[in-house]
Amino acid sequence: MNVISTLTSSCATLQGRALVNYNGNFGIAFTEADSPYTFLGSVQFQLPDGFTGAVPDPEAWDGMSDRHVVAMTTAAYDLHGNHCWSNTQPPAGSLIMQTFEPNAGIVKATFSAFALHSCTGSTVCTVTGTIETKGSPQ
């Protein structure tokens, strides 16, 4: 699996050894390069297969169509993590998906000061940079 990440965030490290997984949502987890492979952070996408363009406000979901969710996990929690999401009205920053083929393990996305809000408090994290994966998910 080839992963290129220039993602930066004040809340999680979104670079390092990468593991890609698809099980209904598409996730990329980052760990330290060497054993014990400490978890650093992750980013997840729940979007329709083939989705491209700007990720819309997830709060605009009508309850029936495909969800549009982007989340991040920080290393602060060992189990399930500290998931964040962009639930402001309207979301700050932008996220543009150039390619999204989760079954093939492929994503190419550009984050520009994209705000993610903690579900466990009032913390706001911004994510900036690009991520690109090529290959099969594990």
mmCIF file of N, CA and C in Angstrom:
data_model
loop_
_atom_site.group_PDB
_atom_site.id
_atom_site.type_symbol
_atom_site.label_atom_id
_atom_site.label_comp_id
_atom_site.label_asym_id
_atom_site.label_seq_id
_atom_site.Cartn_x
_atom_site.Cartn_y
_atom_site.Cartn_z
ATOM 1 N N MET A 1 0.854 -1.174 0.000
ATOM 2 C CA MET A 1 0.000 0.000 0.000
ATOM 3 C C MET A 1 0.890 1.224 0.000
ATOM 4 N N ASN A 2 0.695 2.077 -0.943
ATOM 5 C CA ASN A 2 1.442 3.329 -1.045
ATOM 6 C C ASN A 2 0.567 4.456 -0.496
ATOM 7 N N VAL A 3 1.041 5.155 0.542
ATOM 8 C CA VAL A 3 0.307 6.266 1.143
ATOM 9 C C VAL A 3 1.224 7.478 1.199
ATOM 10 N N ILE A 4 0.727 8.591 0.693
ATOM 11 C CA ILE A 4 1.443 9.857 0.764
ATOM 12 C C ILE A 4 0.563 10.819 1.563
ATOM 13 N N SER A 5 1.089 11.315 2.685
ATOM 14 C CA SER A 5 0.319 12.233 3.523
ATOM 15 C C SER A 5 1.146 13.456 3.861
ATOM 16 N N THR A 6 0.565 14.632 3.606
ATOM 17 C CA THR A 6 1.137 15.888 4.095
ATOM 18 C C THR A 6 0.184 16.515 5.111
ATOM 19 N N LEU A 7 -0.748 15.714 5.635
ATOM 20 C CA LEU A 7 -1.758 16.224 6.562
ATOM 21 C C LEU A 7 -1.115 16.693 7.853
ATOM 22 N N THR A 8 -1.560 17.850 8.330
ATOM 23 C CA THR A 8 -1.145 18.359 9.624
ATOM 24 C C THR A 8 -2.390 18.734 10.422
ATOM 25 N N SER A 9 -2.318 18.526 11.722
ATOM 26 C CA SER A 9 -3.414 18.863 12.626
ATOM 27 C C SER A 9 -2.824 19.119 14.000
ATOM 28 N N SER A 10 -3.458 20.009 14.742
ATOM 29 C CA SER A 10 -3.005 20.279 16.102
ATOM 30 C C SER A 10 -3.422 19.182 17.069
ATOM 31 N N CYS A 11 -4.298 18.275 16.658
ATOM 32 C CA CYS A 11 -4.850 17.275 17.567
ATOM 33 C C CYS A 11 -4.363 15.854 17.326
ATOM 34 N N ALA A 12 -3.820 15.559 16.158
ATOM 35 C CA ALA A 12 -3.391 14.199 15.855
ATOM 36 C C ALA A 12 -2.232 14.239 14.876
ATOM 37 N N THR A 13 -1.414 13.206 14.916
ATOM 38 C CA THR A 13 -0.339 13.063 13.947
ATOM 39 C C THR A 13 -0.866 12.213 12.801
ATOM 40 N N LEU A 14 -0.982 12.813 11.634
ATOM 41 C CA LEU A 14 -1.582 12.138 10.485
ATOM 42 C C LEU A 14 -0.528 11.839 9.426
ATOM 43 N N GLN A 15 0.622 11.411 9.915
ATOM 44 C CA GLN A 15 1.726 10.978 9.068
ATOM 45 C C GLN A 15 2.445 9.860 9.801
ATOM 46 N N GLY A 16 3.205 9.061 9.067
ATOM 47 C CA GLY A 16 3.950 7.954 9.661
ATOM 48 C C GLY A 16 3.629 6.669 8.920
ATOM 49 N N ARG A 17 3.893 5.547 9.570
ATOM 50 C CA ARG A 17 3.544 4.240 9.011
ATOM 51 C C ARG A 17 2.028 4.194 8.882
ATOM 52 N N ALA A 18 1.520 3.826 7.709
ATOM 53 C CA ALA A 18 0.072 3.898 7.457
ATOM 54 C C ALA A 18 -0.519 2.517 7.220
ATOM 55 N N LEU A 19 -1.702 2.311 7.789
ATOM 56 C CA LEU A 19 -2.496 1.108 7.568
ATOM 57 C C LEU A 19 -3.838 1.565 7.006
ATOM 58 N N VAL A 20 -4.268 0.935 5.925
ATOM 59 C CA VAL A 20 -5.515 1.322 5.261
ATOM 60 C C VAL A 20 -6.516 0.189 5.418
ATOM 61 N N ASN A 21 -7.762 0.543 5.760
ATOM 62 C CA ASN A 21 -8.803 -0.457 5.954
ATOM 63 C C ASN A 21 -10.130 0.067 5.404
ATOM 64 N N TYR A 22 -10.915 -0.842 4.841
ATOM 65 C CA TYR A 22 -12.262 -0.489 4.386
ATOM 66 C C TYR A 22 -13.249 -1.507 4.919
ATOM 67 N N ASN A 23 -14.203 -1.050 5.723
ATOM 68 C CA ASN A 23 -15.261 -1.906 6.267
ATOM 69 C C ASN A 23 -16.550 -1.106 6.403
ATOM 70 N N GLY A 24 -16.989 -0.501 5.310
ATOM 71 C CA GLY A 24 -18.154 0.380 5.340
ATOM 72 C C GLY A 24 -17.744 1.837 5.383
ATOM 73 N N ASN A 25 -16.627 2.121 6.022
ATOM 74 C CA ASN A 25 -15.985 3.422 5.874
ATOM 75 C C ASN A 25 -14.520 3.169 5.580
ATOM 76 N N PHE A 26 -13.858 4.160 5.055
ATOM 77 C CA PHE A 26 -12.483 4.028 4.588
ATOM 78 C C PHE A 26 -11.576 4.713 5.590
ATOM 79 N N GLY A 27 -10.679 3.967 6.214
ATOM 80 C CA GLY A 27 -9.835 4.529 7.244
ATOM 81 C C GLY A 27 -8.355 4.369 6.969
ATOM 82 N N ILE A 28 -7.590 5.360 7.386
ATOM 83 C CA ILE A 28 -6.146 5.326 7.286
ATOM 84 C C ILE A 28 -5.609 5.627 8.678
ATOM 85 N N ALA A 29 -4.964 4.647 9.297
ATOM 86 C CA ALA A 29 -4.396 4.806 10.626
ATOM 87 C C ALA A 29 -2.893 5.004 10.511
ATOM 88 N N PHE A 30 -2.358 5.890 11.323
ATOM 89 C CA PHE A 30 -0.926 6.177 11.321
ATOM 90 C C PHE A 30 -0.316 5.714 12.636
ATOM 91 N N THR A 31 0.833 5.038 12.539
ATOM 92 C CA THR A 31 1.546 4.559 13.719
ATOM 93 C C THR A 31 3.008 4.957 13.602
ATOM 94 N N GLU A 32 3.737 4.770 14.715
ATOM 95 C CA GLU A 32 5.179 4.938 14.651
ATOM 96 C C GLU A 32 5.748 3.858 13.733
ATOM 97 N N ALA A 33 6.882 4.131 13.140
ATOM 98 C CA ALA A 33 7.469 3.226 12.154
ATOM 99 C C ALA A 33 7.979 1.921 12.747
ATOM 100 N N ASP A 34 8.376 1.940 14.009
ATOM 101 C CA ASP A 34 8.975 0.752 14.615
ATOM 102 C C ASP A 34 8.128 0.228 15.763
ATOM 103 N N SER A 35 8.352 -1.038 16.099
ATOM 104 C CA SER A 35 7.672 -1.683 17.212
ATOM 105 C C SER A 35 7.871 -0.848 18.468
ATOM 106 N N PRO A 36 6.846 -0.601 19.252
ATOM 107 C CA PRO A 36 5.564 -1.278 19.320
ATOM 108 C C PRO A 36 4.481 -0.659 18.437
ATOM 109 N N TYR A 37 4.840 0.125 17.426
ATOM 110 C CA TYR A 37 3.899 0.700 16.470
ATOM 111 C C TYR A 37 2.802 1.502 17.165
ATOM 112 N N THR A 38 3.205 2.411 18.013
ATOM 113 C CA THR A 38 2.269 3.240 18.777
ATOM 114 C C THR A 38 1.344 4.012 17.830
ATOM 115 N N PHE A 39 0.043 3.972 18.128
ATOM 116 C CA PHE A 39 -0.971 4.675 17.336
ATOM 117 C C PHE A 39 -0.777 6.178 17.469
ATOM 118 N N LEU A 40 -0.784 6.888 16.330
ATOM 119 C CA LEU A 40 -0.595 8.337 16.318
ATOM 120 C C LEU A 40 -1.865 9.105 15.983
ATOM 121 N N GLY A 41 -2.696 8.548 15.132
ATOM 122 C CA GLY A 41 -3.919 9.216 14.705
ATOM 123 C C GLY A 41 -4.458 8.547 13.455
ATOM 124 N N SER A 42 -5.672 8.915 13.062
ATOM 125 C CA SER A 42 -6.251 8.350 11.842
ATOM 126 C C SER A 42 -7.251 9.324 11.253
ATOM 127 N N VAL A 43 -7.579 9.075 10.009
ATOM 128 C CA VAL A 43 -8.613 9.833 9.324
ATOM 129 C C VAL A 43 -9.524 8.825 8.638
ATOM 130 N N GLN A 44 -10.837 9.084 8.674
ATOM 131 C CA GLN A 44 -11.819 8.169 8.091
ATOM 132 C C GLN A 44 -12.763 8.936 7.181
ATOM 133 N N PHE A 45 -13.205 8.241 6.128
ATOM 134 C CA PHE A 45 -14.146 8.808 5.174
ATOM 135 C C PHE A 45 -15.345 7.880 5.040
ATOM 136 N N GLN A 46 -16.552 8.398 5.182
ATOM 137 C CA GLN A 46 -17.774 7.661 4.868
ATOM 138 C C GLN A 46 -18.501 8.466 3.797
ATOM 139 N N LEU A 47 -18.220 8.095 2.556
ATOM 140 C CA LEU A 47 -18.746 8.804 1.397
ATOM 141 C C LEU A 47 -19.217 7.783 0.380
ATOM 142 N N PRO A 48 -20.100 8.167 -0.533
ATOM 143 C CA PRO A 48 -20.507 7.237 -1.587
ATOM 144 C C PRO A 48 -19.306 6.866 -2.476
ATOM 145 N N ASP A 49 -19.229 5.610 -2.881
ATOM 146 C CA ASP A 49 -18.165 5.149 -3.776
ATOM 147 C C ASP A 49 -18.144 6.027 -5.022
ATOM 148 N N GLY A 50 -16.956 6.495 -5.412
ATOM 149 C CA GLY A 50 -16.813 7.331 -6.592
ATOM 150 C C GLY A 50 -17.043 8.809 -6.341
ATOM 151 N N PHE A 51 -17.313 9.205 -5.089
ATOM 152 C CA PHE A 51 -17.591 10.609 -4.774
ATOM 153 C C PHE A 51 -16.389 11.481 -5.108
ATOM 154 N N THR A 52 -16.634 12.609 -5.771
ATOM 155 C CA THR A 52 -15.604 13.623 -6.005
ATOM 156 C C THR A 52 -16.211 14.994 -5.749
ATOM 157 N N GLY A 53 -15.332 15.977 -5.541
ATOM 158 C CA GLY A 53 -15.788 17.338 -5.307
ATOM 159 C C GLY A 53 -15.724 17.699 -3.838
ATOM 160 N N ALA A 54 -16.354 18.810 -3.477
ATOM 161 C CA ALA A 54 -16.354 19.307 -2.106
ATOM 162 C C ALA A 54 -17.242 18.433 -1.223
ATOM 163 N N VAL A 55 -16.738 18.080 -0.054
ATOM 164 C CA VAL A 55 -17.527 17.307 0.909
ATOM 165 C C VAL A 55 -18.571 18.240 1.509
ATOM 166 N N PRO A 56 -19.854 17.882 1.400
ATOM 167 C CA PRO A 56 -20.904 18.774 1.919
ATOM 168 C C PRO A 56 -21.026 18.698 3.433
ATOM 169 N N ASP A 57 -21.770 19.614 3.978
ATOM 170 C CA ASP A 57 -22.050 19.659 5.406
ATOM 171 C C ASP A 57 -22.748 18.363 5.819
ATOM 172 N N PRO A 58 -22.159 17.570 6.747
ATOM 173 C CA PRO A 58 -22.805 16.313 7.139
ATOM 174 C C PRO A 58 -24.135 16.521 7.853
ATOM 175 N N GLU A 59 -24.361 17.705 8.413
ATOM 176 C CA GLU A 59 -25.621 17.960 9.094
ATOM 177 C C GLU A 59 -26.769 18.175 8.116
ATOM 178 N N ALA A 60 -26.452 18.291 6.829
ATOM 179 C CA ALA A 60 -27.492 18.454 5.813
ATOM 180 C C ALA A 60 -28.055 17.101 5.367
ATOM 181 N N TRP A 61 -27.629 16.010 6.007
ATOM 182 C CA TRP A 61 -28.072 14.665 5.656
ATOM 183 C C TRP A 61 -29.578 14.543 5.837
ATOM 184 N N ASP A 62 -30.262 13.965 4.856
ATOM 185 C CA ASP A 62 -31.720 13.846 4.888
ATOM 186 C C ASP A 62 -32.202 12.583 5.593
ATOM 187 N N GLY A 63 -31.290 11.752 6.100
ATOM 188 C CA GLY A 63 -31.672 10.542 6.816
ATOM 189 C C GLY A 63 -31.887 9.336 5.927
ATOM 190 N N MET A 64 -31.859 9.526 4.609
ATOM 191 C CA MET A 64 -32.106 8.397 3.711
ATOM 192 C C MET A 64 -30.991 8.192 2.685
ATOM 193 N N SER A 65 -30.421 9.250 2.165
ATOM 194 C CA SER A 65 -29.392 9.109 1.139
ATOM 195 C C SER A 65 -28.051 8.756 1.790
ATOM 196 N N ASP A 66 -27.014 8.553 0.963
ATOM 197 C CA ASP A 66 -25.688 8.236 1.484
ATOM 198 C C ASP A 66 -25.187 9.332 2.407
ATOM 199 N N ARG A 67 -24.545 8.924 3.498
ATOM 200 C CA ARG A 67 -23.959 9.883 4.434
ATOM 201 C C ARG A 67 -22.668 10.433 3.868
ATOM 202 N N HIS A 68 -22.315 11.610 4.295
ATOM 203 C CA HIS A 68 -21.066 12.257 3.916
ATOM 204 C C HIS A 68 -20.364 12.671 5.206
ATOM 205 N N VAL A 69 -19.499 11.803 5.725
ATOM 206 C CA VAL A 69 -18.869 12.045 7.012
ATOM 207 C C VAL A 69 -17.359 11.890 6.867
ATOM 208 N N VAL A 70 -16.633 12.804 7.479
ATOM 209 C CA VAL A 70 -15.179 12.706 7.580
ATOM 210 C C VAL A 70 -14.857 12.836 9.059
ATOM 211 N N ALA A 71 -14.056 11.921 9.589
ATOM 212 C CA ALA A 71 -13.730 11.928 11.013
ATOM 213 C C ALA A 71 -12.235 11.755 11.201
ATOM 214 N N MET A 72 -11.796 12.099 12.394
ATOM 215 C CA MET A 72 -10.402 11.925 12.756
ATOM 216 C C MET A 72 -10.357 11.310 14.141
ATOM 217 N N THR A 73 -9.361 10.474 14.395
ATOM 218 C CA THR A 73 -9.156 9.900 15.713
ATOM 219 C C THR A 73 -7.808 10.356 16.219
ATOM 220 N N THR A 74 -7.764 10.746 17.490
ATOM 221 C CA THR A 74 -6.498 11.157 18.088
ATOM 222 C C THR A 74 -5.941 10.010 18.918
ATOM 223 N N ALA A 75 -4.704 10.141 19.312
ATOM 224 C CA ALA A 75 -4.064 9.109 20.130
ATOM 225 C C ALA A 75 -4.444 9.213 21.604
ATOM 226 N N ALA A 76 -5.341 10.127 21.966
ATOM 227 C CA ALA A 76 -5.693 10.369 23.372
ATOM 228 C C ALA A 76 -6.454 9.216 24.018
ATOM 229 N N TYR A 77 -7.088 8.374 23.229
ATOM 230 C CA TYR A 77 -7.883 7.270 23.771
ATOM 231 C C TYR A 77 -7.425 5.965 23.148
ATOM 232 N N ASP A 78 -7.368 4.910 23.964
ATOM 233 C CA ASP A 78 -6.932 3.605 23.464
ATOM 234 C C ASP A 78 -8.041 2.853 22.753
ATOM 235 N N LEU A 79 -9.273 3.022 23.162
ATOM 236 C CA LEU A 79 -10.395 2.262 22.602
ATOM 237 C C LEU A 79 -11.332 3.209 21.874
ATOM 238 N N HIS A 80 -11.530 2.983 20.623
ATOM 239 C CA HIS A 80 -12.424 3.753 19.759
ATOM 240 C C HIS A 80 -11.952 5.178 19.489
ATOM 241 N N GLY A 81 -11.108 5.717 20.302
ATOM 242 C CA GLY A 81 -10.517 7.013 20.011
ATOM 243 C C GLY A 81 -11.428 8.192 20.270
ATOM 244 N N ASN A 82 -10.899 9.335 19.978
ATOM 245 C CA ASN A 82 -11.618 10.588 20.125
ATOM 246 C C ASN A 82 -12.033 11.024 18.732
ATOM 247 N N HIS A 83 -13.206 10.614 18.316
ATOM 248 C CA HIS A 83 -13.666 10.915 16.966
ATOM 249 C C HIS A 83 -14.173 12.347 16.888
ATOM 250 N N CYS A 84 -13.805 13.008 15.821
ATOM 251 C CA CYS A 84 -14.222 14.378 15.593
ATOM 252 C C CYS A 84 -14.964 14.438 14.269
ATOM 253 N N TRP A 85 -15.757 15.448 14.067
ATOM 254 C CA TRP A 85 -16.477 15.555 12.809
ATOM 255 C C TRP A 85 -16.766 17.026 12.536
ATOM 256 N N SER A 86 -17.146 17.333 11.313
ATOM 257 C CA SER A 86 -17.380 18.732 10.913
ATOM 258 C C SER A 86 -18.860 19.038 10.995
ATOM 259 N N ASN A 87 -19.335 19.404 12.164
ATOM 260 C CA ASN A 87 -20.779 19.578 12.333
ATOM 261 C C ASN A 87 -21.184 21.018 12.594
ATOM 262 N N THR A 88 -20.361 21.977 12.179
ATOM 263 C CA THR A 88 -20.768 23.367 12.335
ATOM 264 C C THR A 88 -21.653 23.768 11.169
ATOM 265 N N GLN A 89 -22.318 24.851 11.296
ATOM 266 C CA GLN A 89 -23.214 25.356 10.251
ATOM 267 C C GLN A 89 -22.729 26.705 9.756
ATOM 268 N N PRO A 90 -22.122 26.840 8.622
ATOM 269 C CA PRO A 90 -21.606 25.777 7.756
ATOM 270 C C PRO A 90 -20.239 25.326 8.242
ATOM 271 N N PRO A 91 -19.728 24.179 7.756
ATOM 272 C CA PRO A 91 -18.409 23.727 8.189
ATOM 273 C C PRO A 91 -17.330 24.724 7.750
ATOM 274 N N ALA A 92 -16.342 24.904 8.599
ATOM 275 C CA ALA A 92 -15.236 25.807 8.266
ATOM 276 C C ALA A 92 -14.229 25.089 7.383
ATOM 277 N N GLY A 93 -13.533 25.840 6.546
ATOM 278 C CA GLY A 93 -12.525 25.266 5.670
ATOM 279 C C GLY A 93 -13.157 24.462 4.550
ATOM 280 N N SER A 94 -12.323 23.658 3.897
ATOM 281 C CA SER A 94 -12.852 22.840 2.808
ATOM 282 C C SER A 94 -12.131 21.509 2.729
ATOM 283 N N LEU A 95 -12.793 20.563 2.130
ATOM 284 C CA LEU A 95 -12.237 19.243 1.834
ATOM 285 C C LEU A 95 -12.705 18.870 0.444
ATOM 286 N N ILE A 96 -11.760 18.719 -0.453
ATOM 287 C CA ILE A 96 -12.067 18.366 -1.841
ATOM 288 C C ILE A 96 -11.569 16.960 -2.107
ATOM 289 N N MET A 97 -12.460 16.100 -2.562
ATOM 290 C CA MET A 97 -12.111 14.731 -2.920
ATOM 291 C C MET A 97 -11.840 14.690 -4.424
ATOM 292 N N GLN A 98 -10.598 14.376 -4.796
ATOM 293 C CA GLN A 98 -10.286 14.227 -6.209
ATOM 294 C C GLN A 98 -10.609 12.803 -6.686
ATOM 295 N N THR A 99 -10.369 11.809 -5.821
ATOM 296 C CA THR A 99 -10.639 10.407 -6.141
ATOM 297 C C THR A 99 -11.106 9.709 -4.877
ATOM 298 N N PHE A 100 -12.146 8.882 -4.978
ATOM 299 C CA PHE A 100 -12.587 8.078 -3.840
ATOM 300 C C PHE A 100 -13.118 6.748 -4.353
ATOM 301 N N GLU A 101 -12.293 5.704 -4.229
ATOM 302 C CA GLU A 101 -12.643 4.343 -4.620
ATOM 303 C C GLU A 101 -12.301 3.418 -3.453
ATOM 304 N N PRO A 102 -13.154 3.386 -2.418
ATOM 305 C CA PRO A 102 -12.800 2.672 -1.190
ATOM 306 C C PRO A 102 -12.564 1.178 -1.379
ATOM 307 N N ASN A 103 -13.328 0.524 -2.232
ATOM 308 C CA ASN A 103 -13.137 -0.914 -2.431
ATOM 309 C C ASN A 103 -11.773 -1.237 -3.024
ATOM 310 N N ALA A 104 -11.184 -0.297 -3.754
ATOM 311 C CA ALA A 104 -9.867 -0.484 -4.359
ATOM 312 C C ALA A 104 -8.752 0.079 -3.471
ATOM 313 N N GLY A 105 -9.105 0.698 -2.354
ATOM 314 C CA GLY A 105 -8.108 1.277 -1.458
ATOM 315 C C GLY A 105 -7.533 2.580 -1.957
ATOM 316 N N ILE A 106 -8.312 3.338 -2.724
ATOM 317 C CA ILE A 106 -7.801 4.557 -3.343
ATOM 318 C C ILE A 106 -8.573 5.782 -2.855
ATOM 319 N N VAL A 107 -7.808 6.773 -2.391
ATOM 320 C CA VAL A 107 -8.376 8.070 -2.047
ATOM 321 C C VAL A 107 -7.331 9.132 -2.367
ATOM 322 N N LYS A 108 -7.794 10.253 -2.846
ATOM 323 C CA LYS A 108 -6.947 11.435 -3.016
ATOM 324 C C LYS A 108 -7.788 12.617 -2.588
ATOM 325 N N ALA A 109 -7.328 13.324 -1.545
ATOM 326 C CA ALA A 109 -8.128 14.399 -0.964
ATOM 327 C C ALA A 109 -7.230 15.545 -0.522
ATOM 328 N N THR A 110 -7.786 16.755 -0.592
ATOM 329 C CA THR A 110 -7.086 17.961 -0.152
ATOM 330 C C THR A 110 -7.907 18.658 0.920
ATOM 331 N N PHE A 111 -7.328 18.799 2.104
ATOM 332 C CA PHE A 111 -7.938 19.495 3.227
ATOM 333 C C PHE A 111 -7.369 20.911 3.276
ATOM 334 N N SER A 112 -8.215 21.908 3.488
ATOM 335 C CA SER A 112 -7.774 23.290 3.626
ATOM 336 C C SER A 112 -8.425 23.894 4.863
ATOM 337 N N ALA A 113 -7.682 23.904 5.969
ATOM 338 C CA ALA A 113 -8.190 24.409 7.255
ATOM 339 C C ALA A 113 -9.574 23.829 7.557
ATOM 340 N N PHE A 114 -9.734 22.531 7.322
ATOM 341 C CA PHE A 114 -11.012 21.842 7.506
ATOM 342 C C PHE A 114 -11.230 21.596 8.993
ATOM 343 N N ALA A 115 -12.290 22.153 9.553
ATOM 344 C CA ALA A 115 -12.556 22.079 10.991
ATOM 345 C C ALA A 115 -13.250 20.780 11.363
ATOM 346 N N LEU A 116 -12.708 20.123 12.393
ATOM 347 C CA LEU A 116 -13.304 18.927 12.965
ATOM 348 C C LEU A 116 -13.555 19.206 14.439
ATOM 349 N N HIS A 117 -14.762 18.906 14.888
ATOM 350 C CA HIS A 117 -15.172 19.230 16.253
ATOM 351 C C HIS A 117 -15.235 17.974 17.111
ATOM 352 N N SER A 118 -14.665 18.037 18.297
ATOM 353 C CA SER A 118 -14.645 16.894 19.197
ATOM 354 C C SER A 118 -16.055 16.546 19.657
ATOM 355 N N CYS A 119 -16.334 15.241 19.716
ATOM 356 C CA CYS A 119 -17.639 14.816 20.232
ATOM 357 C C CYS A 119 -17.606 14.687 21.749
ATOM 358 N N THR A 120 -16.415 14.839 22.352
ATOM 359 C CA THR A 120 -16.308 14.709 23.805
ATOM 360 C C THR A 120 -16.058 16.046 24.498
ATOM 361 N N GLY A 121 -16.076 17.129 23.739
ATOM 362 C CA GLY A 121 -15.833 18.433 24.332
ATOM 363 C C GLY A 121 -15.965 19.519 23.282
ATOM 364 N N SER A 122 -15.391 20.671 23.577
ATOM 365 C CA SER A 122 -15.538 21.802 22.663
ATOM 366 C C SER A 122 -14.300 22.036 21.806
ATOM 367 N N THR A 123 -13.362 21.117 21.825
ATOM 368 C CA THR A 123 -12.126 21.258 21.054
ATOM 369 C C THR A 123 -12.420 21.274 19.558
ATOM 370 N N VAL A 124 -11.760 22.173 18.852
ATOM 371 C CA VAL A 124 -11.844 22.234 17.395
ATOM 372 C C VAL A 124 -10.446 21.997 16.843
ATOM 373 N N CYS A 125 -10.329 21.062 15.938
ATOM 374 C CA CYS A 125 -9.062 20.788 15.261
ATOM 375 C C CYS A 125 -9.221 21.156 13.797
ATOM 376 N N THR A 126 -8.174 21.684 13.221
ATOM 377 C CA THR A 126 -8.198 21.905 11.785
ATOM 378 C C THR A 126 -7.189 20.979 11.136
ATOM 379 N N VAL A 127 -7.541 20.518 9.949
ATOM 380 C CA VAL A 127 -6.674 19.631 9.181
ATOM 381 C C VAL A 127 -6.364 20.320 7.866
ATOM 382 N N THR A 128 -5.087 20.338 7.519
ATOM 383 C CA THR A 128 -4.634 20.948 6.279
ATOM 384 C C THR A 128 -3.650 19.994 5.609
ATOM 385 N N GLY A 129 -3.698 19.926 4.289
ATOM 386 C CA GLY A 129 -2.753 19.116 3.541
ATOM 387 C C GLY A 129 -3.461 18.142 2.621
ATOM 388 N N THR A 130 -2.689 17.189 2.094
ATOM 389 C CA THR A 130 -3.247 16.208 1.170
ATOM 390 C C THR A 130 -2.973 14.797 1.668
ATOM 391 N N ILE A 131 -3.817 13.892 1.217
ATOM 392 C CA ILE A 131 -3.587 12.469 1.453
ATOM 393 C C ILE A 131 -3.917 11.731 0.169
ATOM 394 N N GLU A 132 -3.083 10.745 -0.137
ATOM 395 C CA GLU A 132 -3.302 9.945 -1.338
ATOM 396 C C GLU A 132 -2.886 8.514 -1.039
ATOM 397 N N THR A 133 -3.778 7.576 -1.332
ATOM 398 C CA THR A 133 -3.469 6.156 -1.194
ATOM 399 C C THR A 133 -3.612 5.494 -2.550
ATOM 400 N N LYS A 134 -2.803 4.471 -2.752
ATOM 401 C CA LYS A 134 -2.859 3.701 -3.997
ATOM 402 C C LYS A 134 -2.723 2.234 -3.630
ATOM 403 N N GLY A 135 -3.683 1.425 -3.987
ATOM 404 C CA GLY A 135 -3.563 0.002 -3.709
ATOM 405 C C GLY A 135 -4.777 -0.575 -3.060
ATOM 406 N N SER A 136 -4.599 -1.740 -2.474
ATOM 407 C CA SER A 136 -5.709 -2.486 -1.879
ATOM 408 C C SER A 136 -5.771 -2.248 -0.389
ATOM 409 N N PRO A 137 -6.986 -2.072 0.171
ATOM 410 C CA PRO A 137 -7.110 -1.937 1.625
ATOM 411 C C PRO A 137 -6.806 -3.263 2.301
ATOM 412 N N GLN A 138 -6.406 -3.219 3.573
ATOM 413 C CA GLN A 138 -6.064 -4.423 4.318
ATOM 414 C C GLN A 138 -7.245 -4.884 5.134
#
